[in-house]
Amino acid sequence: MGNRGGRFHTADRTLSRRRWASKAWITCVLDFKDRRRTVMGGGYTEQFFLDEVTALAAGHRPCFECRRDEALRYARLAGGGVRMSAPEMDGRLHAQRLGPRRQAAANALPDGAMLADGASFLAVRGGRLLRWGLEGYADAGAVTDRVVPVLTPDLTLDVLRAGYAPRWHASVFSASA
């Protein structure tokens, strides 16, 4: 689950024109300290992702409360071994979300990176491209040197290259077998 730092839905639970409330876009676990929330209730607008790979591609980062170990690892890798502050990460990710998407050779992307291929979205894992769908991933063939639009922000690409292992949807294990 993720959020964009606050509420951007109306009282009738429709999305407003406001698309974020802060630069802190985070991903959380669904089960934490027996907390129960009303989806699109007060406080913030919940977002649900297939997995962390999808959330990272959308420009989110791990939450420092419910995913502390992963958030600390992400922050250390983002800072090249020195923990980058949450506001600094959020500022860099926000600028990258708003900026133009870059292009890169698919075979130059790390595992966990997502890219666009026409009307499809693909993830890189173990030298394979995995087609993303609402039900999970399906094998789409070997990674090639074709230049493609990259969805995952540059900061997260650096973190993935440095060894961050994102959480994948269970379908990835049959798709990449």
mmCIF file of N, CA, C and O in Angstrom, residues 50-58 101-102 104-107 109-134 136-153 157 160 166 168 171-172 175-176:
data_model
loop_
_atom_site.group_PDB
_atom_site.id
_atom_site.type_symbol
_atom_site.label_atom_id
_atom_site.label_comp_id
_atom_site.label_asym_id
_atom_site.label_seq_id
_atom_site.Cartn_x
_atom_site.Cartn_y
_atom_site.Cartn_z
ATOM 1 N N LEU A 50 0.455 -3.612 -7.091
ATOM 2 C CA LEU A 50 0.667 -5.043 -7.242
ATOM 3 C C LEU A 50 1.776 -5.506 -6.314
ATOM 4 O O LEU A 50 1.664 -6.531 -5.648
ATOM 5 N N ASP A 51 2.854 -4.737 -6.252
ATOM 6 C CA ASP A 51 4.004 -5.090 -5.426
ATOM 7 C C ASP A 51 4.887 -3.862 -5.256
ATOM 8 O O ASP A 51 4.566 -2.777 -5.748
ATOM 9 N N GLU A 52 6.003 -4.045 -4.566
ATOM 10 C CA GLU A 52 6.903 -2.921 -4.332
ATOM 11 C C GLU A 52 7.568 -2.451 -5.622
ATOM 12 O O GLU A 52 7.823 -1.253 -5.788
ATOM 13 N N VAL A 53 7.851 -3.360 -6.534
ATOM 14 C CA VAL A 53 8.467 -2.981 -7.808
ATOM 15 C C VAL A 53 7.587 -1.946 -8.509
ATOM 16 O O VAL A 53 8.077 -0.932 -9.021
ATOM 17 N N THR A 54 6.286 -2.175 -8.504
ATOM 18 C CA THR A 54 5.334 -1.256 -9.124
ATOM 19 C C THR A 54 5.335 0.089 -8.397
ATOM 20 O O THR A 54 5.362 1.147 -9.020
ATOM 21 N N ALA A 55 5.321 0.048 -7.070
ATOM 22 C CA ALA A 55 5.313 1.282 -6.276
ATOM 23 C C ALA A 55 6.600 2.085 -6.487
ATOM 24 O O ALA A 55 6.561 3.315 -6.599
ATOM 25 N N LEU A 56 7.734 1.394 -6.543
ATOM 26 C CA LEU A 56 8.999 2.089 -6.774
ATOM 27 C C LEU A 56 8.998 2.771 -8.140
ATOM 28 O O LEU A 56 9.488 3.889 -8.283
ATOM 29 N N ALA A 57 8.450 2.100 -9.142
ATOM 30 C CA ALA A 57 8.380 2.690 -10.477
ATOM 31 C C ALA A 57 7.514 3.942 -10.490
ATOM 32 O O ALA A 57 7.754 4.875 -11.261
ATOM 33 N N ALA A 58 6.508 3.987 -9.613
ATOM 34 C CA ALA A 58 5.630 5.155 -9.514
ATOM 35 C C ALA A 58 6.276 6.291 -8.734
ATOM 36 O O ALA A 58 5.707 7.380 -8.639
ATOM 37 N N ARG A 101 10.763 11.525 -18.483
ATOM 38 C CA ARG A 101 11.266 10.157 -18.334
ATOM 39 C C ARG A 101 12.446 9.984 -19.275
ATOM 40 O O ARG A 101 12.443 10.487 -20.389
ATOM 41 N N ARG A 102 13.445 9.285 -18.799
ATOM 42 C CA ARG A 102 14.592 9.090 -19.664
ATOM 43 C C ARG A 102 14.477 7.780 -20.421
ATOM 44 O O ARG A 102 13.630 6.953 -20.116
ATOM 45 N N ALA A 104 16.690 4.388 -21.914
ATOM 46 C CA ALA A 104 17.910 3.608 -21.676
ATOM 47 C C ALA A 104 17.773 2.257 -22.357
ATOM 48 O O ALA A 104 16.659 1.801 -22.645
ATOM 49 N N ALA A 105 18.906 1.633 -22.593
ATOM 50 C CA ALA A 105 18.893 0.271 -23.121
ATOM 51 C C ALA A 105 18.342 -0.644 -22.039
ATOM 52 O O ALA A 105 18.754 -0.557 -20.875
ATOM 53 N N ALA A 106 17.414 -1.502 -22.393
ATOM 54 C CA ALA A 106 16.788 -2.393 -21.410
ATOM 55 C C ALA A 106 17.827 -3.239 -20.682
ATOM 56 O O ALA A 106 17.714 -3.462 -19.475
ATOM 57 N N ASN A 107 18.870 -3.682 -21.380
ATOM 58 C CA ASN A 107 19.870 -4.536 -20.734
ATOM 59 C C ASN A 107 20.805 -3.767 -19.807
ATOM 60 O O ASN A 107 21.636 -4.358 -19.132
ATOM 61 N N LEU A 109 19.460 -1.866 -17.426
ATOM 62 C CA LEU A 109 18.627 -1.609 -16.247
ATOM 63 C C LEU A 109 18.794 -2.728 -15.221
ATOM 64 O O LEU A 109 18.915 -3.904 -15.581
ATOM 65 N N PRO A 110 18.755 -2.381 -13.929
ATOM 66 C CA PRO A 110 18.887 -3.399 -12.882
ATOM 67 C C PRO A 110 17.601 -4.173 -12.657
ATOM 68 O O PRO A 110 16.511 -3.736 -13.055
ATOM 69 N N ASP A 111 17.714 -5.319 -12.009
ATOM 70 C CA ASP A 111 16.531 -6.070 -11.598
ATOM 71 C C ASP A 111 15.645 -5.165 -10.747
ATOM 72 O O ASP A 111 16.134 -4.447 -9.869
ATOM 73 N N GLY A 112 14.346 -5.207 -11.033
ATOM 74 C CA GLY A 112 13.393 -4.378 -10.297
ATOM 75 C C GLY A 112 13.031 -3.099 -11.020
ATOM 76 O O GLY A 112 12.112 -2.400 -10.609
ATOM 77 N N ALA A 113 13.740 -2.777 -12.103
ATOM 78 C CA ALA A 113 13.408 -1.585 -12.891
ATOM 79 C C ALA A 113 12.195 -1.885 -13.758
ATOM 80 O O ALA A 113 11.993 -3.014 -14.202
ATOM 81 N N MET A 114 11.392 -0.854 -13.976
ATOM 82 C CA MET A 114 10.240 -0.996 -14.878
ATOM 83 C C MET A 114 10.405 -0.059 -16.057
ATOM 84 O O MET A 114 10.974 1.029 -15.932
ATOM 85 N N LEU A 115 9.875 -0.506 -17.193
ATOM 86 C CA LEU A 115 9.977 0.254 -18.424
ATOM 87 C C LEU A 115 8.669 0.158 -19.187
ATOM 88 O O LEU A 115 7.815 -0.670 -18.882
ATOM 89 N N ALA A 116 8.530 1.026 -20.165
ATOM 90 C CA ALA A 116 7.338 1.031 -21.006
ATOM 91 C C ALA A 116 7.692 0.442 -22.359
ATOM 92 O O ALA A 116 8.789 0.650 -22.872
ATOM 93 N N ASP A 117 6.751 -0.293 -22.910
ATOM 94 C CA ASP A 117 6.930 -0.890 -24.224
ATOM 95 C C ASP A 117 5.612 -0.736 -24.966
ATOM 96 O O ASP A 117 4.756 -1.617 -24.918
ATOM 97 N N GLY A 118 5.429 0.398 -25.594
ATOM 98 C CA GLY A 118 4.147 0.674 -26.240
ATOM 99 C C GLY A 118 3.062 0.809 -25.195
ATOM 100 O O GLY A 118 3.145 1.635 -24.308
ATOM 101 N N ALA A 119 2.060 -0.054 -25.267
ATOM 102 C CA ALA A 119 0.950 -0.017 -24.314
ATOM 103 C C ALA A 119 1.192 -0.927 -23.113
ATOM 104 O O ALA A 119 0.337 -1.045 -22.247
ATOM 105 N N SER A 120 2.357 -1.568 -23.055
ATOM 106 C CA SER A 120 2.655 -2.508 -21.961
ATOM 107 C C SER A 120 3.702 -1.948 -21.010
ATOM 108 O O SER A 120 4.481 -1.069 -21.375
ATOM 109 N N PHE A 121 3.699 -2.502 -19.825
ATOM 110 C CA PHE A 121 4.725 -2.180 -18.839
ATOM 111 C C PHE A 121 5.471 -3.466 -18.530
ATOM 112 O O PHE A 121 4.868 -4.537 -18.400
ATOM 113 N N LEU A 122 6.781 -3.363 -18.415
ATOM 114 C CA LEU A 122 7.630 -4.526 -18.200
ATOM 115 C C LEU A 122 8.561 -4.276 -17.033
ATOM 116 O O LEU A 122 8.955 -3.138 -16.772
ATOM 117 N N ALA A 123 8.930 -5.362 -16.351
ATOM 118 C CA ALA A 123 9.915 -5.298 -15.275
ATOM 119 C C ALA A 123 11.105 -6.163 -15.671
ATOM 120 O O ALA A 123 10.955 -7.160 -16.382
ATOM 121 N N VAL A 124 12.272 -5.789 -15.195
ATOM 122 C CA VAL A 124 13.501 -6.539 -15.461
ATOM 123 C C VAL A 124 13.782 -7.431 -14.264
ATOM 124 O O VAL A 124 13.745 -6.984 -13.116
ATOM 125 N N ARG A 125 14.060 -8.718 -14.551
ATOM 126 C CA ARG A 125 14.424 -9.652 -13.483
ATOM 127 C C ARG A 125 15.229 -10.804 -14.071
ATOM 128 O O ARG A 125 14.745 -11.539 -14.929
ATOM 129 N N GLY A 126 16.449 -10.931 -13.594
ATOM 130 C CA GLY A 126 17.273 -12.065 -13.969
ATOM 131 C C GLY A 126 17.491 -12.228 -15.463
ATOM 132 O O GLY A 126 17.467 -13.344 -15.969
ATOM 133 N N GLY A 127 17.698 -11.117 -16.179
ATOM 134 C CA GLY A 127 17.932 -11.189 -17.607
ATOM 135 C C GLY A 127 16.681 -11.391 -18.438
ATOM 136 O O GLY A 127 16.755 -11.586 -19.651
ATOM 137 N N ARG A 128 15.519 -11.339 -17.791
ATOM 138 C CA ARG A 128 14.235 -11.519 -18.486
ATOM 139 C C ARG A 128 13.405 -10.245 -18.342
ATOM 140 O O ARG A 128 13.556 -9.488 -17.383
ATOM 141 N N LEU A 129 12.512 -10.062 -19.289
ATOM 142 C CA LEU A 129 11.489 -9.026 -19.190
ATOM 143 C C LEU A 129 10.204 -9.703 -18.762
ATOM 144 O O LEU A 129 9.843 -10.757 -19.299
ATOM 145 N N LEU A 130 9.538 -9.120 -17.791
ATOM 146 C CA LEU A 130 8.278 -9.662 -17.282
ATOM 147 C C LEU A 130 7.173 -8.652 -17.549
ATOM 148 O O LEU A 130 7.259 -7.503 -17.112
ATOM 149 N N ARG A 131 6.158 -9.079 -18.285
ATOM 150 C CA ARG A 131 5.033 -8.196 -18.587
ATOM 151 C C ARG A 131 4.186 -8.024 -17.338
ATOM 152 O O ARG A 131 3.754 -8.988 -16.726
ATOM 153 N N TRP A 132 3.952 -6.764 -16.966
ATOM 154 C CA TRP A 132 3.166 -6.423 -15.784
ATOM 155 C C TRP A 132 1.687 -6.465 -16.141
ATOM 156 O O TRP A 132 1.273 -6.034 -17.213
ATOM 157 N N GLY A 133 0.868 -6.979 -15.216
ATOM 158 C CA GLY A 133 -0.581 -6.956 -15.363
ATOM 159 C C GLY A 133 -1.229 -6.913 -13.998
ATOM 160 O O GLY A 133 -0.567 -7.151 -12.978
ATOM 161 N N LEU A 134 -2.496 -6.626 -13.942
ATOM 162 C CA LEU A 134 -3.199 -6.534 -12.658
ATOM 163 C C LEU A 134 -3.173 -7.850 -11.887
ATOM 164 O O LEU A 134 -3.264 -7.855 -10.668
ATOM 165 N N GLY A 136 -0.599 -10.034 -12.129
ATOM 166 C CA GLY A 136 0.788 -10.410 -11.872
ATOM 167 C C GLY A 136 1.640 -10.283 -13.114
ATOM 168 O O GLY A 136 1.298 -9.545 -14.044
ATOM 169 N N TYR A 137 2.726 -11.020 -13.129
ATOM 170 C CA TYR A 137 3.692 -10.941 -14.217
ATOM 171 C C TYR A 137 3.630 -12.168 -15.114
ATOM 172 O O TYR A 137 3.296 -13.253 -14.661
ATOM 173 N N ALA A 138 4.009 -11.972 -16.371
ATOM 174 C CA ALA A 138 4.147 -13.066 -17.335
ATOM 175 C C ALA A 138 5.453 -12.855 -18.090
ATOM 176 O O ALA A 138 5.849 -11.715 -18.359
ATOM 177 N N ASP A 139 6.118 -13.925 -18.427
ATOM 178 C CA ASP A 139 7.388 -13.828 -19.141
ATOM 179 C C ASP A 139 7.169 -13.159 -20.496
ATOM 180 O O ASP A 139 6.216 -13.467 -21.213
ATOM 181 N N ALA A 140 8.064 -12.228 -20.832
ATOM 182 C CA ALA A 140 7.974 -11.519 -22.113
ATOM 183 C C ALA A 140 9.260 -11.659 -22.920
ATOM 184 O O ALA A 140 9.451 -10.946 -23.900
ATOM 185 N N GLY A 141 10.154 -12.540 -22.478
ATOM 186 C CA GLY A 141 11.366 -12.788 -23.249
ATOM 187 C C GLY A 141 12.612 -12.215 -22.615
ATOM 188 O O GLY A 141 12.583 -11.588 -21.548
ATOM 189 N N ALA A 142 13.700 -12.429 -23.293
ATOM 190 C CA ALA A 142 15.002 -11.982 -22.796
ATOM 191 C C ALA A 142 15.135 -10.466 -22.902
ATOM 192 O O ALA A 142 14.553 -9.833 -23.795
ATOM 193 N N VAL A 143 15.906 -9.898 -21.998
ATOM 194 C CA VAL A 143 16.222 -8.475 -22.043
ATOM 195 C C VAL A 143 17.124 -8.245 -23.253
ATOM 196 O O VAL A 143 18.030 -9.033 -23.522
ATOM 197 N N THR A 144 16.865 -7.168 -23.971
ATOM 198 C CA THR A 144 17.670 -6.833 -25.148
ATOM 199 C C THR A 144 18.335 -5.477 -24.950
ATOM 200 O O THR A 144 18.128 -4.818 -23.928
ATOM 201 N N ASP A 145 19.072 -5.056 -25.951
ATOM 202 C CA ASP A 145 19.728 -3.748 -25.875
ATOM 203 C C ASP A 145 18.870 -2.637 -26.485
ATOM 204 O O ASP A 145 19.323 -1.523 -26.670
ATOM 205 N N ARG A 146 17.601 -2.942 -26.743
ATOM 206 C CA ARG A 146 16.685 -1.935 -27.303
ATOM 207 C C ARG A 146 16.505 -0.783 -26.324
ATOM 208 O O ARG A 146 16.351 -0.989 -25.117
ATOM 209 N N VAL A 147 16.509 0.433 -26.826
ATOM 210 C CA VAL A 147 16.320 1.622 -25.990
ATOM 211 C C VAL A 147 14.826 1.801 -25.745
ATOM 212 O O VAL A 147 14.024 1.764 -26.684
ATOM 213 N N VAL A 148 14.473 1.982 -24.455
ATOM 214 C CA VAL A 148 13.071 2.046 -24.038
ATOM 215 C C VAL A 148 12.872 3.182 -23.037
ATOM 216 O O VAL A 148 13.811 3.606 -22.366
ATOM 217 N N PRO A 149 11.638 3.685 -22.893
ATOM 218 C CA PRO A 149 11.344 4.654 -21.839
ATOM 219 C C PRO A 149 11.392 3.953 -20.471
ATOM 220 O O PRO A 149 10.786 2.903 -20.283
ATOM 221 N N VAL A 150 12.110 4.547 -19.541
ATOM 222 C CA VAL A 150 12.264 3.984 -18.201
ATOM 223 C C VAL A 150 11.260 4.649 -17.267
ATOM 224 O O VAL A 150 11.164 5.876 -17.208
ATOM 225 N N LEU A 151 10.501 3.838 -16.524
ATOM 226 C CA LEU A 151 9.505 4.364 -15.597
ATOM 227 C C LEU A 151 10.082 4.601 -14.205
ATOM 228 O O LEU A 151 9.712 5.551 -13.523
ATOM 229 N N THR A 152 10.970 3.751 -13.757
ATOM 230 C CA THR A 152 11.550 3.844 -12.412
ATOM 231 C C THR A 152 12.454 5.076 -12.321
ATOM 232 O O THR A 152 13.320 5.267 -13.180
ATOM 233 N N PRO A 153 12.263 5.915 -11.295
ATOM 234 C CA PRO A 153 13.103 7.110 -11.155
ATOM 235 C C PRO A 153 14.593 6.767 -10.996
ATOM 236 O O PRO A 153 14.947 5.706 -10.473
ATOM 237 N N LEU A 157 16.697 3.617 -9.390
ATOM 238 C CA LEU A 157 17.575 2.787 -10.223
ATOM 239 C C LEU A 157 18.947 2.636 -9.564
ATOM 240 O O LEU A 157 19.513 1.539 -9.521
ATOM 241 N N LEU A 160 18.602 0.248 -6.659
ATOM 242 C CA LEU A 160 18.492 -1.134 -7.142
ATOM 243 C C LEU A 160 19.860 -1.649 -7.612
ATOM 244 O O LEU A 160 20.237 -2.783 -7.307
ATOM 245 N N PRO A 166 13.761 -5.352 -3.957
ATOM 246 C CA PRO A 166 12.357 -5.019 -3.714
ATOM 247 C C PRO A 166 11.495 -6.266 -3.561
ATOM 248 O O PRO A 166 11.867 -7.354 -3.993
ATOM 249 N N TRP A 168 8.575 -8.534 -4.633
ATOM 250 C CA TRP A 168 7.903 -8.862 -5.889
ATOM 251 C C TRP A 168 6.601 -9.600 -5.607
ATOM 252 O O TRP A 168 6.495 -10.326 -4.618
ATOM 253 N N SER A 171 3.617 -13.998 -8.417
ATOM 254 C CA SER A 171 3.586 -14.488 -9.796
ATOM 255 C C SER A 171 4.961 -14.438 -10.462
ATOM 256 O O SER A 171 5.191 -15.152 -11.446
ATOM 257 N N VAL A 172 5.857 -13.637 -9.937
ATOM 258 C CA VAL A 172 7.175 -13.493 -10.553
ATOM 259 C C VAL A 172 7.951 -14.812 -10.535
ATOM 260 O O VAL A 172 8.750 -15.092 -11.418
ATOM 261 N N ALA A 175 6.677 -16.739 -13.475
ATOM 262 C CA ALA A 175 6.923 -16.009 -14.726
ATOM 263 C C ALA A 175 8.389 -16.035 -15.126
ATOM 264 O O ALA A 175 8.705 -16.017 -16.312
ATOM 265 N N SER A 176 9.279 -16.046 -14.159
ATOM 266 C CA SER A 176 10.714 -15.966 -14.478
ATOM 267 C C SER A 176 11.391 -17.322 -14.360
ATOM 268 O O SER A 176 12.597 -17.405 -14.396
#
